[in-house]
Amino acid sequence: MQTGNPLSIVHITPAGGFGRVQHGGAERAVLELAEQTALAGHFVTIIAPGEFLSEVRAPIGVNLVSADVTPRSLISLVRIVRALAPDVVVGHLLRGVILAGLVRLLWRPKAVFVSNLHNSLNQAFEDVGTPPARRFVLRSALSSLHLGSRAATVAISPSNVADLLEHDGFPVKKIELINNWVAPNFAPAEEAALSIRNELSIDRASKIALFVGRLEHQKNPILAVRSVSRLSTPTTLLVAGAGSLKTELADAAVQLGVQIRFLGNVAHVERLMAAADVVLVPSRYEGFGRVAVEALATGTPVVANSVAGLRDALAPFPSDWYSLIETDDLDQWQESIERHFLRDASPAVRASRHETVMHTYGLDAAVARYIRLYRSLLR
């Protein structure tokens, strides 16, 4: 429910990192936040690469502007934002945050600026081997873009807060903790199991393990393939996502004898989650662990690497709903997956899990906190 005058909000996102357009949890979060904010009565625009916008369902009530979100397009972005004259500029992911911050400084330095890196910047730097000098420059830029009383950054988990404080030099007063959320369409669906099996010609005797995410180093999909290869139970591994590691994964599956299906970017991944017997989240690091809680919301158990963002995300729930494994311990991965295969949750149990997850990570509550943050910075 809206209180106060409608706000005009512009989200700027490169829809991916390292120069590639991607379709991951951060990208879905931007779309869901924008749509829900628009449905609450505000004027919302997303500025993103055309390649991304052409491949997603248009959020209801949201103005979509196709533009390159790159340093060489800075002046063009300033012109677009000047024409929209928003109350709030929101930058997403590292490149989007820096460009949105520069747009705000060049257009109207006193405008409200909110950033969301959607991940641990420190771990991302470590992951790709960013040189120390470049890390210093980027962190200095981030710090300078958040000067003044009308700028803040959103952390999506307690460990994300710790990263921003310890590694990125953000003062605590500049950080707003707003956990990521689960959209209501992530719910149990009894019919999904049969329909997915029929659509993909999966034998009823086979269990389904599901990996959802970008096929990149951070998400560690090779661990899912290796874990499934060790199972004594016949299992089909479904892979929903795209990325540079697809060929490596396909080769490994052949060598290890794993039945694998590459589905690409899937529009309704919640159906796959509801149909799966277990969802695998082997990430090397996460800002929050969105896929894990979305899976729990459909009633499906999760086996995940024990990294900070995933521990944060799963902590509120009973430990028999999921297993957290020390990184790359294949024996524990095998044992945990097979243990969850033996626990066939009833429809009532799945419904109870959904209700608990939605109470903990509901979309409406998260969006309300974003809007309160915007209004507090406008004062």
Short mmCIF file of C-alpha atoms in Angstrom, two decimals:
data_model
loop_
_atom_site.label_atom_id
_atom_site.label_comp_id
_atom_site.label_asym_id
_atom_site.label_seq_id
_atom_site.Cartn_x
_atom_site.Cartn_y
_atom_site.Cartn_z
CA MET A 1 0.00 0.00 0.00
CA GLN A 2 1.34 3.41 -0.95
CA THR A 3 1.84 6.14 1.63
CA GLY A 4 2.89 9.60 0.49
CA ASN A 5 3.31 10.94 -3.01
CA PRO A 6 4.37 8.58 -5.80
CA LEU A 7 8.11 8.44 -6.38
CA SER A 8 9.90 8.43 -9.71
CA ILE A 9 12.63 5.78 -9.58
CA VAL A 10 15.24 4.85 -12.19
CA HIS A 11 17.16 1.58 -11.98
CA ILE A 12 20.40 1.33 -13.96
CA THR A 13 21.83 -2.16 -14.48
CA PRO A 14 24.34 -3.74 -16.86
CA ALA A 15 22.39 -7.00 -16.34
CA GLY A 16 25.53 -8.99 -15.72
CA GLY A 17 29.17 -8.73 -14.83
CA PHE A 18 32.56 -8.93 -16.53
CA GLY A 19 31.20 -7.42 -19.74
CA ARG A 20 28.55 -10.11 -20.34
CA VAL A 21 24.77 -9.87 -20.25
CA GLN A 22 23.51 -12.58 -17.90
CA HIS A 23 20.27 -13.92 -16.48
CA GLY A 24 20.90 -14.65 -12.82
CA GLY A 25 19.46 -13.91 -9.40
CA ALA A 26 20.60 -10.27 -9.37
CA GLU A 27 18.94 -9.64 -12.72
CA ARG A 28 15.69 -11.24 -11.56
CA ALA A 29 15.84 -9.20 -8.37
CA VAL A 30 15.95 -5.93 -10.34
CA LEU A 31 12.93 -6.95 -12.43
CA GLU A 32 10.90 -8.07 -9.41
CA LEU A 33 11.76 -5.00 -7.33
CA ALA A 34 10.85 -2.68 -10.20
CA GLU A 35 7.56 -4.42 -10.95
CA GLN A 36 6.42 -4.58 -7.35
CA THR A 37 7.35 -0.93 -6.78
CA ALA A 38 5.36 0.06 -9.88
CA LEU A 39 2.38 -1.98 -8.68
CA ALA A 40 2.58 -0.02 -5.42
CA GLY A 41 1.86 3.16 -7.40
CA HIS A 42 5.29 4.55 -8.18
CA PHE A 43 6.80 5.54 -11.54
CA VAL A 44 9.59 3.10 -12.31
CA THR A 45 12.09 2.87 -15.17
CA ILE A 46 14.77 0.27 -15.86
CA ILE A 47 17.72 1.29 -18.03
CA ALA A 48 19.51 -1.85 -19.24
CA PRO A 49 21.12 -3.36 -22.35
CA GLY A 50 18.67 -4.13 -25.13
CA GLU A 51 19.99 -7.70 -25.36
CA PHE A 52 18.76 -8.29 -21.81
CA LEU A 53 15.44 -6.46 -22.08
CA SER A 54 14.51 -8.31 -25.28
CA GLU A 55 14.86 -11.68 -23.55
CA VAL A 56 12.84 -11.10 -20.37
CA ARG A 57 9.18 -10.75 -19.56
CA ALA A 58 8.42 -7.04 -19.35
CA PRO A 59 7.65 -6.13 -15.71
CA ILE A 60 4.09 -4.86 -15.30
CA GLY A 61 3.87 -1.07 -15.23
CA VAL A 62 7.62 -0.52 -15.67
CA ASN A 63 9.12 1.75 -18.34
CA LEU A 64 11.99 -0.06 -20.10
CA VAL A 65 14.78 1.94 -21.73
CA SER A 66 17.33 0.12 -23.85
CA ALA A 67 20.84 1.55 -23.53
CA ASP A 68 24.44 0.47 -23.29
CA VAL A 69 25.46 0.54 -19.64
CA THR A 70 29.16 1.05 -20.28
CA PRO A 71 31.64 3.83 -19.49
CA ARG A 72 31.63 5.08 -23.07
CA SER A 73 27.84 5.56 -22.82
CA LEU A 74 28.00 7.78 -19.73
CA ILE A 75 26.89 11.00 -21.44
CA SER A 76 24.03 9.17 -23.15
CA LEU A 77 22.92 7.79 -19.78
CA VAL A 78 23.03 11.29 -18.28
CA ARG A 79 20.74 12.56 -21.06
CA ILE A 80 18.27 9.72 -20.48
CA VAL A 81 18.15 10.30 -16.73
CA ARG A 82 17.89 14.07 -17.15
CA ALA A 83 14.82 13.57 -19.36
CA LEU A 84 13.23 11.24 -16.79
CA ALA A 85 14.07 13.56 -13.84
CA PRO A 86 13.67 10.86 -11.17
CA ASP A 87 13.53 11.32 -7.42
CA VAL A 88 15.78 8.31 -6.93
CA VAL A 89 18.59 6.76 -8.99
CA VAL A 90 19.40 3.13 -8.16
CA GLY A 91 22.54 1.41 -9.45
CA HIS A 92 22.92 -2.37 -9.58
CA LEU A 93 26.07 -4.52 -9.76
CA LEU A 94 29.51 -2.94 -9.75
CA ARG A 95 29.43 -1.35 -13.21
CA GLY A 96 25.85 -0.18 -12.80
CA VAL A 97 26.59 1.28 -9.38
CA ILE A 98 29.59 3.28 -10.59
CA LEU A 99 27.82 4.54 -13.72
CA ALA A 100 24.61 5.40 -11.84
CA GLY A 101 26.66 7.27 -9.25
CA LEU A 102 28.45 9.24 -11.96
CA VAL A 103 25.16 9.97 -13.72
CA ARG A 104 23.79 11.36 -10.49
CA LEU A 105 26.86 13.57 -9.94
CA LEU A 106 26.79 14.92 -13.49
CA TRP A 107 23.02 15.40 -13.55
CA ARG A 108 22.04 16.45 -10.03
CA PRO A 109 24.48 15.79 -7.18
CA LYS A 110 21.78 16.22 -4.54
CA ALA A 111 19.53 13.54 -6.04
CA VAL A 112 18.97 10.39 -3.99
CA PHE A 113 21.38 7.59 -4.92
CA VAL A 114 21.01 3.99 -3.77
CA SER A 115 23.42 1.23 -4.75
CA ASN A 116 23.22 -2.56 -4.59
CA LEU A 117 26.27 -4.64 -5.48
CA HIS A 118 24.22 -7.86 -5.03
CA ASN A 119 27.31 -9.76 -3.93
CA SER A 120 30.58 -9.69 -2.05
CA LEU A 121 32.83 -7.32 -3.96
CA ASN A 122 35.85 -8.64 -2.08
CA GLN A 123 35.15 -12.24 -3.08
CA ALA A 124 34.43 -11.20 -6.66
CA PHE A 125 37.82 -9.47 -6.80
CA GLU A 126 39.48 -12.62 -5.45
CA ASP A 127 37.55 -14.80 -7.89
CA VAL A 128 38.79 -13.03 -11.01
CA GLY A 129 42.20 -12.00 -9.67
CA THR A 130 41.63 -8.24 -9.79
CA PRO A 131 45.02 -6.50 -9.31
CA PRO A 132 45.43 -4.59 -6.01
CA ALA A 133 45.77 -1.22 -7.75
CA ARG A 134 42.50 -1.71 -9.62
CA ARG A 135 40.76 -2.81 -6.42
CA PHE A 136 41.93 0.39 -4.73
CA VAL A 137 40.68 2.57 -7.59
CA LEU A 138 37.26 0.89 -7.69
CA ARG A 139 36.80 1.02 -3.91
CA SER A 140 37.85 4.67 -3.85
CA ALA A 141 35.32 5.42 -6.58
CA LEU A 142 32.56 3.65 -4.66
CA SER A 143 33.37 5.57 -1.51
CA SER A 144 33.37 8.96 -3.25
CA LEU A 145 30.07 8.25 -5.01
CA HIS A 146 28.34 7.73 -1.66
CA LEU A 147 29.33 11.04 -0.08
CA GLY A 148 26.54 13.20 1.29
CA SER A 149 23.35 12.49 3.19
CA ARG A 150 21.32 11.34 0.18
CA ALA A 151 23.34 8.26 -0.74
CA ALA A 152 23.21 4.76 0.71
CA THR A 153 24.02 1.18 -0.24
CA VAL A 154 21.84 -1.87 0.30
CA ALA A 155 23.36 -5.05 1.73
CA ILE A 156 21.41 -8.22 0.98
CA SER A 157 22.61 -10.29 3.95
CA PRO A 158 24.49 -9.88 7.24
CA SER A 159 27.68 -11.22 5.66
CA ASN A 160 27.25 -8.67 2.87
CA VAL A 161 27.16 -5.96 5.56
CA ALA A 162 30.39 -7.31 7.03
CA ASP A 163 32.07 -7.23 3.62
CA LEU A 164 31.02 -3.63 2.99
CA LEU A 165 32.34 -2.57 6.40
CA GLU A 166 35.55 -4.59 6.51
CA HIS A 167 36.73 -4.60 2.91
CA ASP A 168 34.97 -1.79 1.08
CA GLY A 169 35.22 0.97 3.68
CA PHE A 170 31.53 1.87 3.88
CA PRO A 171 30.54 3.55 7.16
CA VAL A 172 27.78 1.69 8.95
CA LYS A 173 25.40 4.66 8.64
CA LYS A 174 25.56 4.30 4.83
CA ILE A 175 24.47 0.63 4.82
CA GLU A 176 20.86 -0.56 4.86
CA LEU A 177 20.33 -4.30 5.37
CA ILE A 178 17.44 -5.52 3.23
CA ASN A 179 17.52 -9.27 2.73
CA ASN A 180 16.74 -10.62 -0.69
CA TRP A 181 13.27 -12.08 -1.10
CA VAL A 182 11.28 -14.89 -2.67
CA ALA A 183 8.59 -14.05 -5.22
CA PRO A 184 5.18 -15.66 -4.52
CA ASN A 185 5.26 -17.78 -7.69
CA PHE A 186 7.87 -19.99 -6.02
CA ALA A 187 5.38 -22.42 -4.50
CA PRO A 188 4.73 -26.17 -4.39
CA ALA A 189 3.16 -27.57 -7.55
CA GLU A 190 2.25 -31.26 -7.43
CA GLU A 191 1.54 -31.40 -11.15
CA ALA A 192 4.99 -30.04 -12.01
CA ALA A 193 6.84 -33.29 -11.25
CA LEU A 194 4.87 -35.32 -13.78
CA SER A 195 4.67 -32.61 -16.43
CA ILE A 196 8.41 -31.85 -16.29
CA ARG A 197 9.24 -35.55 -16.54
CA ASN A 198 6.96 -35.89 -19.55
CA GLU A 199 8.31 -32.75 -21.24
CA LEU A 200 11.92 -33.86 -20.79
CA SER A 201 11.32 -37.63 -21.20
CA ILE A 202 12.78 -38.44 -17.79
CA ASP A 203 12.12 -41.95 -16.51
CA ARG A 204 9.90 -42.08 -13.43
CA ALA A 205 12.47 -44.27 -11.69
CA SER A 206 15.09 -41.53 -11.96
CA LYS A 207 15.51 -38.88 -9.32
CA ILE A 208 15.90 -35.26 -10.45
CA ALA A 209 18.74 -33.08 -9.17
CA LEU A 210 18.57 -29.45 -10.28
CA PHE A 211 21.25 -26.80 -10.69
CA VAL A 212 20.05 -23.23 -11.32
CA GLY A 213 22.51 -20.47 -12.10
CA ARG A 214 25.12 -19.03 -14.39
CA LEU A 215 27.59 -21.58 -15.74
CA GLU A 216 30.56 -19.64 -14.43
CA HIS A 217 33.38 -20.14 -11.92
CA GLN A 218 31.56 -18.49 -9.01
CA LYS A 219 28.59 -20.85 -9.25
CA ASN A 220 30.87 -23.93 -9.38
CA PRO A 221 28.53 -26.12 -11.49
CA ILE A 222 31.22 -28.77 -12.01
CA LEU A 223 30.73 -29.78 -8.37
CA ALA A 224 27.09 -30.61 -9.15
CA VAL A 225 28.18 -32.91 -11.99
CA ARG A 226 30.82 -34.64 -9.85
CA SER A 227 28.42 -35.09 -6.95
CA VAL A 228 25.71 -36.66 -9.11
CA SER A 229 28.28 -39.00 -10.66
CA ARG A 230 28.84 -40.60 -7.25
CA LEU A 231 25.19 -41.36 -6.48
CA SER A 232 23.97 -44.96 -6.32
CA THR A 233 20.42 -43.82 -7.08
CA PRO A 234 19.63 -43.27 -10.80
CA THR A 235 19.58 -39.48 -11.15
CA THR A 236 19.12 -36.97 -13.95
CA LEU A 237 20.87 -33.63 -13.49
CA LEU A 238 18.95 -30.68 -14.93
CA VAL A 239 20.98 -27.53 -15.54
CA ALA A 240 19.01 -24.28 -15.85
CA GLY A 241 21.35 -21.51 -16.88
CA ALA A 242 23.91 -20.48 -19.47
CA GLY A 243 27.55 -19.51 -19.46
CA SER A 244 31.10 -20.15 -20.54
CA LEU A 245 31.48 -23.50 -18.73
CA LYS A 246 28.79 -25.41 -20.65
CA THR A 247 31.23 -27.35 -22.84
CA GLU A 248 33.40 -28.28 -19.86
CA LEU A 249 30.34 -29.53 -17.99
CA ALA A 250 29.09 -31.53 -20.96
CA ASP A 251 32.49 -33.18 -21.38
CA ALA A 252 32.68 -33.99 -17.66
CA ALA A 253 29.18 -35.50 -17.72
CA VAL A 254 30.17 -37.82 -20.58
CA GLN A 255 33.39 -38.87 -18.83
CA LEU A 256 31.62 -39.48 -15.51
CA GLY A 257 28.50 -41.12 -16.95
CA VAL A 258 26.07 -38.47 -15.70
CA GLN A 259 22.65 -38.09 -17.32
CA ILE A 260 22.51 -34.32 -17.84
CA ARG A 261 20.10 -31.96 -19.58
CA PHE A 262 21.10 -28.39 -20.41
CA LEU A 263 17.96 -26.24 -20.42
CA GLY A 264 19.49 -22.78 -20.91
CA ASN A 265 17.87 -19.77 -19.27
CA VAL A 266 14.43 -20.88 -18.11
CA ALA A 267 11.55 -18.41 -17.78
CA HIS A 268 9.64 -20.34 -15.11
CA VAL A 269 12.39 -21.94 -13.06
CA GLU A 270 9.96 -22.38 -10.15
CA ARG A 271 8.34 -25.31 -12.03
CA LEU A 272 11.69 -27.07 -12.22
CA MET A 273 12.33 -26.45 -8.52
CA ALA A 274 8.93 -27.84 -7.57
CA ALA A 275 9.55 -30.93 -9.73
CA ALA A 276 13.08 -31.64 -8.48
CA ASP A 277 13.92 -34.07 -5.70
CA VAL A 278 16.82 -31.86 -4.61
CA VAL A 279 18.30 -28.50 -5.66
CA LEU A 280 22.10 -28.20 -5.67
CA VAL A 281 23.78 -24.87 -4.86
CA PRO A 282 27.57 -25.45 -4.99
CA SER A 283 28.57 -21.77 -5.21
CA ARG A 284 32.05 -20.67 -4.15
CA TYR A 285 30.52 -17.49 -2.69
CA GLU A 286 27.13 -15.77 -2.59
CA GLY A 287 25.85 -12.43 -1.41
CA PHE A 288 22.64 -14.08 -0.22
CA GLY A 289 21.81 -17.47 -1.76
CA ARG A 290 18.56 -16.66 -3.51
CA VAL A 291 18.21 -19.96 -5.40
CA ALA A 292 18.41 -21.92 -2.15
CA VAL A 293 15.50 -20.15 -0.45
CA GLU A 294 13.45 -20.16 -3.66
CA ALA A 295 13.85 -23.94 -3.77
CA LEU A 296 12.74 -24.26 -0.15
CA ALA A 297 9.68 -22.14 -0.97
CA THR A 298 8.62 -24.80 -3.50
CA GLY A 299 9.08 -27.43 -0.79
CA THR A 300 12.21 -28.96 -2.32
CA PRO A 301 15.28 -29.65 -0.14
CA VAL A 302 18.64 -28.03 -0.82
CA VAL A 303 22.24 -29.19 -0.68
CA ALA A 304 24.63 -26.24 -0.73
CA ASN A 305 28.20 -25.24 -0.06
CA SER A 306 28.67 -23.72 3.38
CA VAL A 307 29.59 -20.19 2.34
CA ALA A 308 28.63 -17.01 4.17
CA GLY A 309 25.69 -15.79 2.06
CA LEU A 310 24.10 -19.23 1.93
CA ARG A 311 24.52 -19.72 5.67
CA ASP A 312 22.79 -16.37 6.22
CA ALA A 313 19.93 -17.20 3.87
CA LEU A 314 19.23 -20.67 5.27
CA ALA A 315 19.79 -19.94 8.97
CA PRO A 316 16.11 -19.20 9.81
CA PHE A 317 14.90 -22.64 8.69
CA PRO A 318 14.95 -26.14 10.24
CA SER A 319 18.19 -27.95 9.47
CA ASP A 320 16.44 -31.00 8.01
CA TRP A 321 15.23 -28.85 5.09
CA TYR A 322 18.76 -28.45 3.76
CA SER A 323 22.37 -29.55 4.06
CA LEU A 324 25.36 -27.20 4.17
CA ILE A 325 28.58 -28.88 3.10
CA GLU A 326 32.19 -27.85 3.53
CA THR A 327 33.36 -26.73 0.10
CA ASP A 328 33.96 -29.52 -2.43
CA ASP A 329 33.68 -32.41 0.06
CA LEU A 330 32.28 -34.94 -2.42
CA ASP A 331 31.66 -37.61 0.23
CA GLN A 332 29.42 -35.23 2.16
CA TRP A 333 27.70 -34.06 -1.01
CA GLN A 334 26.90 -37.64 -2.01
CA GLU A 335 25.68 -38.59 1.46
CA SER A 336 23.52 -35.48 1.82
CA ILE A 337 21.88 -35.78 -1.60
CA GLU A 338 21.00 -39.43 -1.03
CA ARG A 339 19.66 -38.65 2.45
CA HIS A 340 17.30 -36.05 1.01
CA PHE A 341 16.20 -38.51 -1.68
CA LEU A 342 14.88 -40.74 1.12
CA ARG A 343 12.78 -37.92 2.63
CA ASP A 344 9.76 -37.61 0.36
CA ALA A 345 7.93 -34.55 1.69
CA SER A 346 4.13 -34.68 1.63
CA PRO A 347 2.07 -31.90 0.02
CA ALA A 348 1.24 -30.63 3.51
CA VAL A 349 4.92 -30.44 4.47
CA ARG A 350 5.78 -28.64 1.23
CA ALA A 351 2.96 -26.15 1.81
CA SER A 352 4.21 -25.51 5.34
CA ARG A 353 7.73 -24.86 4.05
CA HIS A 354 6.36 -22.39 1.51
CA GLU A 355 4.42 -20.49 4.15
CA THR A 356 7.46 -20.28 6.44
CA VAL A 357 9.79 -19.06 3.68
CA MET A 358 7.33 -16.44 2.48
CA HIS A 359 6.85 -15.17 6.03
CA THR A 360 10.64 -14.84 6.38
CA TYR A 361 11.53 -13.50 2.93
CA GLY A 362 8.33 -12.05 1.51
CA LEU A 363 8.56 -9.76 -1.51
CA ASP A 364 6.05 -7.18 -0.26
CA ALA A 365 7.96 -6.60 2.98
CA ALA A 366 11.27 -6.18 1.16
CA VAL A 367 9.84 -3.70 -1.34
CA ALA A 368 8.25 -1.70 1.48
CA ARG A 369 11.69 -1.40 3.09
CA TYR A 370 13.22 -0.14 -0.17
CA ILE A 371 10.51 2.51 -0.47
CA ARG A 372 11.02 3.59 3.15
CA LEU A 373 14.74 3.90 2.44
CA TYR A 374 14.10 6.06 -0.64
CA ARG A 375 11.77 8.35 1.32
CA SER A 376 14.16 8.64 4.26
CA LEU A 377 16.94 9.81 1.93
CA LEU A 378 14.64 12.36 0.29
CA ARG A 379 13.96 14.14 3.57
#
